[in-house]
Amino acid sequence: MSFEKNLLERIASYIPGYAGYKEKEIRRETDALLRRHISSILASAASQLVLAPADARAVAANPDARYLWDAVRAELDKVVQKIDKAPHGYVGFFDLVKVDEGVLEKVYNHDLALVEEAKKIADAVSALKNLRPGSAEWLDALRQIFALIKNFDAKIDERAKLLKAISEPPPQLWERGEEKKRSILDRLFKRGK
């Protein structure tokens, strides 16, 4: 319990009002609060991705730089939209009455990782301002930002899968490809070997 409380406190230090998912009544609000916070961090970072006219001409003159610049901006916009426009409470996790403590710990760890990753992206974008657009260092920084955004996008998908897996019952034996158990009559008459 203390580990869970520590996780909640760490997340709440980033997101005031974050209450966790233990109580069914506040799960949807907590999820919406988390996603709004992450979305605002990334939207703020996206708003910093602007170039002065002279810098824009220098980037436009280099096809690699122009492609990478556009790819980073497009990917960041895609991720912001993915978080911001996701339906609230779209998985059965929000309808469960009680959730296992171990599972909650996984969700909290994942939420904390998402917030910290969003901050890393924002910091990397902010540091980009100190580099000369079109330079080799600037291109390397853009590649790193692109990799951070792609990794973050994968973590968003991972979170959705995690929440969905919590609410779904485990697959039946025959769905997992395991052999179906034989009934007593099958064993007596040696059927279905």
JSON list of C-alpha atoms in Angstrom, two decimals:
[
{"chain": "A", "resi": 1, "resn": "MET", "atom": "CA", "xyz": [0.00, 0.00, 0.00]},
{"chain": "A", "resi": 2, "resn": "SER", "atom": "CA", "xyz": [2.84, 2.43, 0.81]},
{"chain": "A", "resi": 3, "resn": "PHE", "atom": "CA", "xyz": [4.41, 1.76, -2.60]},
{"chain": "A", "resi": 4, "resn": "GLU", "atom": "CA", "xyz": [1.09, 2.58, -4.28]},
{"chain": "A", "resi": 5, "resn": "LYS", "atom": "CA", "xyz": [0.74, 5.74, -2.18]},
{"chain": "A", "resi": 6, "resn": "ASN", "atom": "CA", "xyz": [4.28, 6.77, -3.14]},
{"chain": "A", "resi": 7, "resn": "LEU", "atom": "CA", "xyz": [3.41, 6.29, -6.83]},
{"chain": "A", "resi": 8, "resn": "LEU", "atom": "CA", "xyz": [0.21, 8.30, -6.45]},
{"chain": "A", "resi": 9, "resn": "GLU", "atom": "CA", "xyz": [2.13, 11.09, -4.71]},
{"chain": "A", "resi": 10, "resn": "ARG", "atom": "CA", "xyz": [4.72, 11.17, -7.49]},
{"chain": "A", "resi": 11, "resn": "ILE", "atom": "CA", "xyz": [2.06, 11.38, -10.18]},
{"chain": "A", "resi": 12, "resn": "ALA", "atom": "CA", "xyz": [0.09, 13.98, -8.17]},
{"chain": "A", "resi": 13, "resn": "SER", "atom": "CA", "xyz": [3.26, 16.08, -7.95]},
{"chain": "A", "resi": 14, "resn": "TYR", "atom": "CA", "xyz": [3.02, 16.43, -11.73]},
{"chain": "A", "resi": 15, "resn": "ILE", "atom": "CA", "xyz": [-0.78, 16.51, -11.98]},
{"chain": "A", "resi": 16, "resn": "PRO", "atom": "CA", "xyz": [-2.67, 18.24, -9.17]},
{"chain": "A", "resi": 17, "resn": "GLY", "atom": "CA", "xyz": [-5.94, 16.47, -8.48]},
{"chain": "A", "resi": 18, "resn": "TYR", "atom": "CA", "xyz": [-4.78, 13.05, -9.67]},
{"chain": "A", "resi": 19, "resn": "ALA", "atom": "CA", "xyz": [-6.56, 10.61, -7.34]},
{"chain": "A", "resi": 20, "resn": "GLY", "atom": "CA", "xyz": [-5.81, 7.22, -8.87]},
{"chain": "A", "resi": 21, "resn": "TYR", "atom": "CA", "xyz": [-8.07, 4.45, -10.13]},
{"chain": "A", "resi": 22, "resn": "LYS", "atom": "CA", "xyz": [-8.94, 2.61, -6.95]},
{"chain": "A", "resi": 23, "resn": "GLU", "atom": "CA", "xyz": [-12.44, 4.05, -6.67]},
{"chain": "A", "resi": 24, "resn": "LYS", "atom": "CA", "xyz": [-14.72, 3.22, -9.59]},
{"chain": "A", "resi": 25, "resn": "GLU", "atom": "CA", "xyz": [-16.54, 6.57, -9.47]},
{"chain": "A", "resi": 26, "resn": "ILE", "atom": "CA", "xyz": [-13.45, 8.66, -10.20]},
{"chain": "A", "resi": 27, "resn": "ARG", "atom": "CA", "xyz": [-11.61, 6.47, -12.71]},
{"chain": "A", "resi": 28, "resn": "ARG", "atom": "CA", "xyz": [-12.92, 8.26, -15.78]},
{"chain": "A", "resi": 29, "resn": "GLU", "atom": "CA", "xyz": [-12.14, 11.70, -14.31]},
{"chain": "A", "resi": 30, "resn": "THR", "atom": "CA", "xyz": [-8.64, 10.58, -13.32]},
{"chain": "A", "resi": 31, "resn": "ASP", "atom": "CA", "xyz": [-8.01, 9.21, -16.81]},
{"chain": "A", "resi": 32, "resn": "ALA", "atom": "CA", "xyz": [-9.28, 12.42, -18.42]},
{"chain": "A", "resi": 33, "resn": "LEU", "atom": "CA", "xyz": [-7.14, 14.54, -16.08]},
{"chain": "A", "resi": 34, "resn": "LEU", "atom": "CA", "xyz": [-4.02, 12.53, -16.92]},
{"chain": "A", "resi": 35, "resn": "ARG", "atom": "CA", "xyz": [-4.62, 12.72, -20.66]},
{"chain": "A", "resi": 36, "resn": "ARG", "atom": "CA", "xyz": [-5.40, 16.47, -20.55]},
{"chain": "A", "resi": 37, "resn": "HIS", "atom": "CA", "xyz": [-2.19, 17.10, -18.62]},
{"chain": "A", "resi": 38, "resn": "ILE", "atom": "CA", "xyz": [-0.03, 15.09, -21.02]},
{"chain": "A", "resi": 39, "resn": "SER", "atom": "CA", "xyz": [-1.76, 16.65, -24.00]},
{"chain": "A", "resi": 40, "resn": "SER", "atom": "CA", "xyz": [-1.08, 20.16, -22.68]},
{"chain": "A", "resi": 41, "resn": "ILE", "atom": "CA", "xyz": [2.62, 19.38, -22.16]},
{"chain": "A", "resi": 42, "resn": "LEU", "atom": "CA", "xyz": [2.97, 18.08, -25.70]},
{"chain": "A", "resi": 43, "resn": "ALA", "atom": "CA", "xyz": [0.81, 20.81, -27.27]},
{"chain": "A", "resi": 44, "resn": "SER", "atom": "CA", "xyz": [3.01, 23.40, -25.57]},
{"chain": "A", "resi": 45, "resn": "ALA", "atom": "CA", "xyz": [6.07, 21.67, -27.02]},
{"chain": "A", "resi": 46, "resn": "ALA", "atom": "CA", "xyz": [4.47, 21.59, -30.47]},
{"chain": "A", "resi": 47, "resn": "SER", "atom": "CA", "xyz": [3.80, 25.33, -30.28]},
{"chain": "A", "resi": 48, "resn": "GLN", "atom": "CA", "xyz": [7.55, 25.88, -29.81]},
{"chain": "A", "resi": 49, "resn": "LEU", "atom": "CA", "xyz": [8.33, 24.15, -33.09]},
{"chain": "A", "resi": 50, "resn": "VAL", "atom": "CA", "xyz": [8.37, 27.30, -35.20]},
{"chain": "A", "resi": 51, "resn": "LEU", "atom": "CA", "xyz": [11.14, 28.78, -37.27]},
{"chain": "A", "resi": 52, "resn": "ALA", "atom": "CA", "xyz": [12.04, 32.37, -38.02]},
{"chain": "A", "resi": 53, "resn": "PRO", "atom": "CA", "xyz": [11.72, 33.20, -41.74]},
{"chain": "A", "resi": 54, "resn": "ALA", "atom": "CA", "xyz": [15.50, 33.10, -42.32]},
{"chain": "A", "resi": 55, "resn": "ASP", "atom": "CA", "xyz": [15.77, 29.75, -40.48]},
{"chain": "A", "resi": 56, "resn": "ALA", "atom": "CA", "xyz": [12.81, 28.38, -42.42]},
{"chain": "A", "resi": 57, "resn": "ARG", "atom": "CA", "xyz": [14.58, 29.22, -45.71]},
{"chain": "A", "resi": 58, "resn": "ALA", "atom": "CA", "xyz": [17.75, 27.44, -44.51]},
{"chain": "A", "resi": 59, "resn": "VAL", "atom": "CA", "xyz": [15.76, 24.34, -43.55]},
{"chain": "A", "resi": 60, "resn": "ALA", "atom": "CA", "xyz": [13.76, 24.41, -46.80]},
{"chain": "A", "resi": 61, "resn": "ALA", "atom": "CA", "xyz": [17.01, 24.48, -48.79]},
{"chain": "A", "resi": 62, "resn": "ASN", "atom": "CA", "xyz": [18.08, 21.15, -47.28]},
{"chain": "A", "resi": 63, "resn": "PRO", "atom": "CA", "xyz": [15.67, 18.32, -48.26]},
{"chain": "A", "resi": 64, "resn": "ASP", "atom": "CA", "xyz": [16.76, 16.07, -45.37]},
{"chain": "A", "resi": 65, "resn": "ALA", "atom": "CA", "xyz": [16.29, 18.84, -42.82]},
{"chain": "A", "resi": 66, "resn": "ARG", "atom": "CA", "xyz": [12.91, 19.82, -44.29]},
{"chain": "A", "resi": 67, "resn": "TYR", "atom": "CA", "xyz": [11.68, 16.22, -44.28]},
{"chain": "A", "resi": 68, "resn": "LEU", "atom": "CA", "xyz": [12.83, 15.60, -40.70]},
{"chain": "A", "resi": 69, "resn": "TRP", "atom": "CA", "xyz": [11.37, 18.92, -39.50]},
{"chain": "A", "resi": 70, "resn": "ASP", "atom": "CA", "xyz": [7.99, 18.12, -41.06]},
{"chain": "A", "resi": 71, "resn": "ALA", "atom": "CA", "xyz": [8.08, 14.52, -39.76]},
{"chain": "A", "resi": 72, "resn": "VAL", "atom": "CA", "xyz": [8.72, 15.63, -36.17]},
{"chain": "A", "resi": 73, "resn": "ARG", "atom": "CA", "xyz": [5.94, 18.22, -36.28]},
{"chain": "A", "resi": 74, "resn": "ALA", "atom": "CA", "xyz": [3.48, 15.78, -37.88]},
{"chain": "A", "resi": 75, "resn": "GLU", "atom": "CA", "xyz": [4.31, 12.98, -35.44]},
{"chain": "A", "resi": 76, "resn": "LEU", "atom": "CA", "xyz": [3.99, 15.26, -32.43]},
{"chain": "A", "resi": 77, "resn": "ASP", "atom": "CA", "xyz": [0.66, 16.56, -33.71]},
{"chain": "A", "resi": 78, "resn": "LYS", "atom": "CA", "xyz": [-0.55, 12.98, -34.25]},
{"chain": "A", "resi": 79, "resn": "VAL", "atom": "CA", "xyz": [0.36, 11.99, -30.69]},
{"chain": "A", "resi": 80, "resn": "VAL", "atom": "CA", "xyz": [-1.30, 15.08, -29.20]},
{"chain": "A", "resi": 81, "resn": "GLN", "atom": "CA", "xyz": [-4.49, 14.32, -31.15]},
{"chain": "A", "resi": 82, "resn": "LYS", "atom": "CA", "xyz": [-4.36, 10.64, -30.15]},
{"chain": "A", "resi": 83, "resn": "ILE", "atom": "CA", "xyz": [-4.26, 11.54, -26.47]},
{"chain": "A", "resi": 84, "resn": "ASP", "atom": "CA", "xyz": [-6.59, 14.50, -26.63]},
{"chain": "A", "resi": 85, "resn": "LYS", "atom": "CA", "xyz": [-9.32, 12.95, -28.77]},
{"chain": "A", "resi": 86, "resn": "ALA", "atom": "CA", "xyz": [-9.39, 9.44, -27.27]},
{"chain": "A", "resi": 87, "resn": "PRO", "atom": "CA", "xyz": [-12.83, 8.53, -25.97]},
{"chain": "A", "resi": 88, "resn": "HIS", "atom": "CA", "xyz": [-13.16, 8.88, -22.21]},
{"chain": "A", "resi": 89, "resn": "GLY", "atom": "CA", "xyz": [-13.57, 5.58, -20.46]},
{"chain": "A", "resi": 90, "resn": "TYR", "atom": "CA", "xyz": [-13.69, 3.46, -23.61]},
{"chain": "A", "resi": 91, "resn": "VAL", "atom": "CA", "xyz": [-12.58, 0.24, -21.93]},
{"chain": "A", "resi": 92, "resn": "GLY", "atom": "CA", "xyz": [-14.26, -1.96, -19.33]},
{"chain": "A", "resi": 93, "resn": "PHE", "atom": "CA", "xyz": [-11.56, -1.08, -16.79]},
{"chain": "A", "resi": 94, "resn": "PHE", "atom": "CA", "xyz": [-13.65, 1.94, -15.85]},
{"chain": "A", "resi": 95, "resn": "ASP", "atom": "CA", "xyz": [-16.68, -0.25, -15.10]},
{"chain": "A", "resi": 96, "resn": "LEU", "atom": "CA", "xyz": [-14.96, -2.79, -12.83]},
{"chain": "A", "resi": 97, "resn": "VAL", "atom": "CA", "xyz": [-16.00, -2.55, -9.20]},
{"chain": "A", "resi": 98, "resn": "LYS", "atom": "CA", "xyz": [-12.65, -3.68, -7.78]},
{"chain": "A", "resi": 99, "resn": "VAL", "atom": "CA", "xyz": [-9.23, -3.84, -9.42]},
{"chain": "A", "resi": 100, "resn": "ASP", "atom": "CA", "xyz": [-6.32, -5.95, -8.19]},
{"chain": "A", "resi": 101, "resn": "GLU", "atom": "CA", "xyz": [-3.66, -3.92, -6.32]},
{"chain": "A", "resi": 102, "resn": "GLY", "atom": "CA", "xyz": [-0.84, -5.39, -8.43]},
{"chain": "A", "resi": 103, "resn": "VAL", "atom": "CA", "xyz": [-2.62, -4.36, -11.61]},
{"chain": "A", "resi": 104, "resn": "LEU", "atom": "CA", "xyz": [-3.19, -0.85, -10.26]},
{"chain": "A", "resi": 105, "resn": "GLU", "atom": "CA", "xyz": [0.52, -0.58, -9.56]},
{"chain": "A", "resi": 106, "resn": "LYS", "atom": "CA", "xyz": [1.25, -1.39, -13.21]},
{"chain": "A", "resi": 107, "resn": "VAL", "atom": "CA", "xyz": [-1.21, 1.26, -14.38]},
{"chain": "A", "resi": 108, "resn": "TYR", "atom": "CA", "xyz": [0.25, 3.87, -12.02]},
{"chain": "A", "resi": 109, "resn": "ASN", "atom": "CA", "xyz": [3.80, 3.08, -13.13]},
{"chain": "A", "resi": 110, "resn": "HIS", "atom": "CA", "xyz": [2.72, 3.39, -16.75]},
{"chain": "A", "resi": 111, "resn": "ASP", "atom": "CA", "xyz": [0.96, 6.71, -16.08]},
{"chain": "A", "resi": 112, "resn": "LEU", "atom": "CA", "xyz": [4.04, 8.06, -14.34]},
{"chain": "A", "resi": 113, "resn": "ALA", "atom": "CA", "xyz": [6.24, 6.93, -17.24]},
{"chain": "A", "resi": 114, "resn": "LEU", "atom": "CA", "xyz": [3.94, 8.69, -19.72]},
{"chain": "A", "resi": 115, "resn": "VAL", "atom": "CA", "xyz": [4.10, 11.99, -17.82]},
{"chain": "A", "resi": 116, "resn": "GLU", "atom": "CA", "xyz": [7.89, 11.77, -17.52]},
{"chain": "A", "resi": 117, "resn": "GLU", "atom": "CA", "xyz": [8.28, 10.87, -21.21]},
{"chain": "A", "resi": 118, "resn": "ALA", "atom": "CA", "xyz": [6.09, 13.83, -22.21]},
{"chain": "A", "resi": 119, "resn": "LYS", "atom": "CA", "xyz": [8.32, 16.10, -20.12]},
{"chain": "A", "resi": 120, "resn": "LYS", "atom": "CA", "xyz": [11.43, 14.65, -21.82]},
{"chain": "A", "resi": 121, "resn": "ILE", "atom": "CA", "xyz": [9.93, 15.46, -25.22]},
{"chain": "A", "resi": 122, "resn": "ALA", "atom": "CA", "xyz": [9.07, 19.01, -24.11]},
{"chain": "A", "resi": 123, "resn": "ASP", "atom": "CA", "xyz": [12.58, 19.53, -22.72]},
{"chain": "A", "resi": 124, "resn": "ALA", "atom": "CA", "xyz": [14.18, 18.22, -25.92]},
{"chain": "A", "resi": 125, "resn": "VAL", "atom": "CA", "xyz": [12.03, 20.55, -28.04]},
{"chain": "A", "resi": 126, "resn": "SER", "atom": "CA", "xyz": [12.91, 23.47, -25.79]},
{"chain": "A", "resi": 127, "resn": "ALA", "atom": "CA", "xyz": [16.63, 22.68, -26.11]},
{"chain": "A", "resi": 128, "resn": "LEU", "atom": "CA", "xyz": [16.26, 22.72, -29.89]},
{"chain": "A", "resi": 129, "resn": "LYS", "atom": "CA", "xyz": [15.95, 26.52, -29.77]},
{"chain": "A", "resi": 130, "resn": "ASN", "atom": "CA", "xyz": [19.61, 26.77, -28.74]},
{"chain": "A", "resi": 131, "resn": "LEU", "atom": "CA", "xyz": [20.80, 25.08, -31.93]},
{"chain": "A", "resi": 132, "resn": "ARG", "atom": "CA", "xyz": [21.20, 26.59, -35.40]},
{"chain": "A", "resi": 133, "resn": "PRO", "atom": "CA", "xyz": [18.42, 25.24, -37.66]},
{"chain": "A", "resi": 134, "resn": "GLY", "atom": "CA", "xyz": [19.82, 23.06, -40.43]},
{"chain": "A", "resi": 135, "resn": "SER", "atom": "CA", "xyz": [23.10, 22.32, -38.63]},
{"chain": "A", "resi": 136, "resn": "ALA", "atom": "CA", "xyz": [24.28, 18.77, -37.97]},
{"chain": "A", "resi": 137, "resn": "GLU", "atom": "CA", "xyz": [23.60, 19.16, -34.21]},
{"chain": "A", "resi": 138, "resn": "TRP", "atom": "CA", "xyz": [20.09, 20.44, -34.94]},
{"chain": "A", "resi": 139, "resn": "LEU", "atom": "CA", "xyz": [19.41, 17.45, -37.21]},
{"chain": "A", "resi": 140, "resn": "ASP", "atom": "CA", "xyz": [20.70, 15.03, -34.56]},
{"chain": "A", "resi": 141, "resn": "ALA", "atom": "CA", "xyz": [18.48, 16.68, -31.94]},
{"chain": "A", "resi": 142, "resn": "LEU", "atom": "CA", "xyz": [15.49, 16.39, -34.28]},
{"chain": "A", "resi": 143, "resn": "ARG", "atom": "CA", "xyz": [16.21, 12.69, -34.80]},
{"chain": "A", "resi": 144, "resn": "GLN", "atom": "CA", "xyz": [16.31, 12.18, -31.04]},
{"chain": "A", "resi": 145, "resn": "ILE", "atom": "CA", "xyz": [13.02, 14.05, -30.61]},
{"chain": "A", "resi": 146, "resn": "PHE", "atom": "CA", "xyz": [11.44, 11.95, -33.34]},
{"chain": "A", "resi": 147, "resn": "ALA", "atom": "CA", "xyz": [12.61, 8.76, -31.60]},
{"chain": "A", "resi": 148, "resn": "LEU", "atom": "CA", "xyz": [11.22, 10.01, -28.27]},
{"chain": "A", "resi": 149, "resn": "ILE", "atom": "CA", "xyz": [7.86, 10.77, -29.87]},
{"chain": "A", "resi": 150, "resn": "LYS", "atom": "CA", "xyz": [7.67, 7.35, -31.58]},
{"chain": "A", "resi": 151, "resn": "ASN", "atom": "CA", "xyz": [8.52, 5.65, -28.27]},
{"chain": "A", "resi": 152, "resn": "PHE", "atom": "CA", "xyz": [5.86, 7.72, -26.53]},
{"chain": "A", "resi": 153, "resn": "ASP", "atom": "CA", "xyz": [3.29, 6.77, -29.17]},
{"chain": "A", "resi": 154, "resn": "ALA", "atom": "CA", "xyz": [4.04, 3.09, -28.52]},
{"chain": "A", "resi": 155, "resn": "LYS", "atom": "CA", "xyz": [3.57, 3.66, -24.77]},
{"chain": "A", "resi": 156, "resn": "ILE", "atom": "CA", "xyz": [0.14, 5.18, -25.39]},
{"chain": "A", "resi": 157, "resn": "ASP", "atom": "CA", "xyz": [-0.87, 2.06, -27.31]},
{"chain": "A", "resi": 158, "resn": "GLU", "atom": "CA", "xyz": [0.62, -0.09, -24.56]},
{"chain": "A", "resi": 159, "resn": "ARG", "atom": "CA", "xyz": [-1.50, 1.72, -21.96]},
{"chain": "A", "resi": 160, "resn": "ALA", "atom": "CA", "xyz": [-4.68, 1.13, -23.94]},
{"chain": "A", "resi": 161, "resn": "LYS", "atom": "CA", "xyz": [-3.82, -2.58, -24.19]},
{"chain": "A", "resi": 162, "resn": "LEU", "atom": "CA", "xyz": [-3.06, -2.73, -20.47]},
{"chain": "A", "resi": 163, "resn": "LEU", "atom": "CA", "xyz": [-6.41, -1.19, -19.54]},
{"chain": "A", "resi": 164, "resn": "LYS", "atom": "CA", "xyz": [-8.25, -3.40, -22.01]},
{"chain": "A", "resi": 165, "resn": "ALA", "atom": "CA", "xyz": [-6.55, -6.55, -20.69]},
{"chain": "A", "resi": 166, "resn": "ILE", "atom": "CA", "xyz": [-7.63, -5.73, -17.14]},
{"chain": "A", "resi": 167, "resn": "SER", "atom": "CA", "xyz": [-11.29, -5.81, -18.06]},
{"chain": "A", "resi": 168, "resn": "GLU", "atom": "CA", "xyz": [-11.27, -8.86, -20.33]},
{"chain": "A", "resi": 169, "resn": "PRO", "atom": "CA", "xyz": [-11.45, -12.39, -18.94]},
{"chain": "A", "resi": 170, "resn": "PRO", "atom": "CA", "xyz": [-8.55, -14.69, -19.85]},
{"chain": "A", "resi": 171, "resn": "PRO", "atom": "CA", "xyz": [-9.09, -16.70, -23.05]},
{"chain": "A", "resi": 172, "resn": "GLN", "atom": "CA", "xyz": [-10.53, -20.20, -22.87]},
{"chain": "A", "resi": 173, "resn": "LEU", "atom": "CA", "xyz": [-8.15, -23.13, -23.23]},
{"chain": "A", "resi": 174, "resn": "TRP", "atom": "CA", "xyz": [-9.23, -23.84, -26.79]},
{"chain": "A", "resi": 175, "resn": "GLU", "atom": "CA", "xyz": [-8.67, -20.19, -27.73]},
{"chain": "A", "resi": 176, "resn": "ARG", "atom": "CA", "xyz": [-5.08, -20.37, -26.48]},
{"chain": "A", "resi": 177, "resn": "GLY", "atom": "CA", "xyz": [-4.42, -23.42, -28.63]},
{"chain": "A", "resi": 178, "resn": "GLU", "atom": "CA", "xyz": [-4.19, -25.81, -25.70]},
{"chain": "A", "resi": 179, "resn": "GLU", "atom": "CA", "xyz": [-5.83, -29.19, -25.78]},
{"chain": "A", "resi": 180, "resn": "LYS", "atom": "CA", "xyz": [-9.39, -29.29, -24.50]},
{"chain": "A", "resi": 181, "resn": "LYS", "atom": "CA", "xyz": [-9.83, -31.41, -21.39]},
{"chain": "A", "resi": 182, "resn": "ARG", "atom": "CA", "xyz": [-11.58, -34.71, -22.10]},
{"chain": "A", "resi": 183, "resn": "SER", "atom": "CA", "xyz": [-14.68, -35.61, -20.18]},
{"chain": "A", "resi": 184, "resn": "ILE", "atom": "CA", "xyz": [-15.01, -38.82, -18.17]},
{"chain": "A", "resi": 185, "resn": "LEU", "atom": "CA", "xyz": [-17.09, -40.43, -20.96]},
{"chain": "A", "resi": 186, "resn": "ASP", "atom": "CA", "xyz": [-14.41, -39.56, -23.52]},
{"chain": "A", "resi": 187, "resn": "ARG", "atom": "CA", "xyz": [-11.80, -41.20, -21.36]},
{"chain": "A", "resi": 188, "resn": "LEU", "atom": "CA", "xyz": [-13.96, -44.28, -20.68]},
{"chain": "A", "resi": 189, "resn": "PHE", "atom": "CA", "xyz": [-14.77, -44.88, -24.34]},
{"chain": "A", "resi": 190, "resn": "LYS", "atom": "CA", "xyz": [-11.30, -43.73, -25.45]},
{"chain": "A", "resi": 191, "resn": "ARG", "atom": "CA", "xyz": [-12.75, -41.03, -27.70]},
{"chain": "A", "resi": 192, "resn": "GLY", "atom": "CA", "xyz": [-10.97, -37.93, -28.89]},
{"chain": "A", "resi": 193, "resn": "LYS", "atom": "CA", "xyz": [-7.36, -39.08, -28.45]}
]
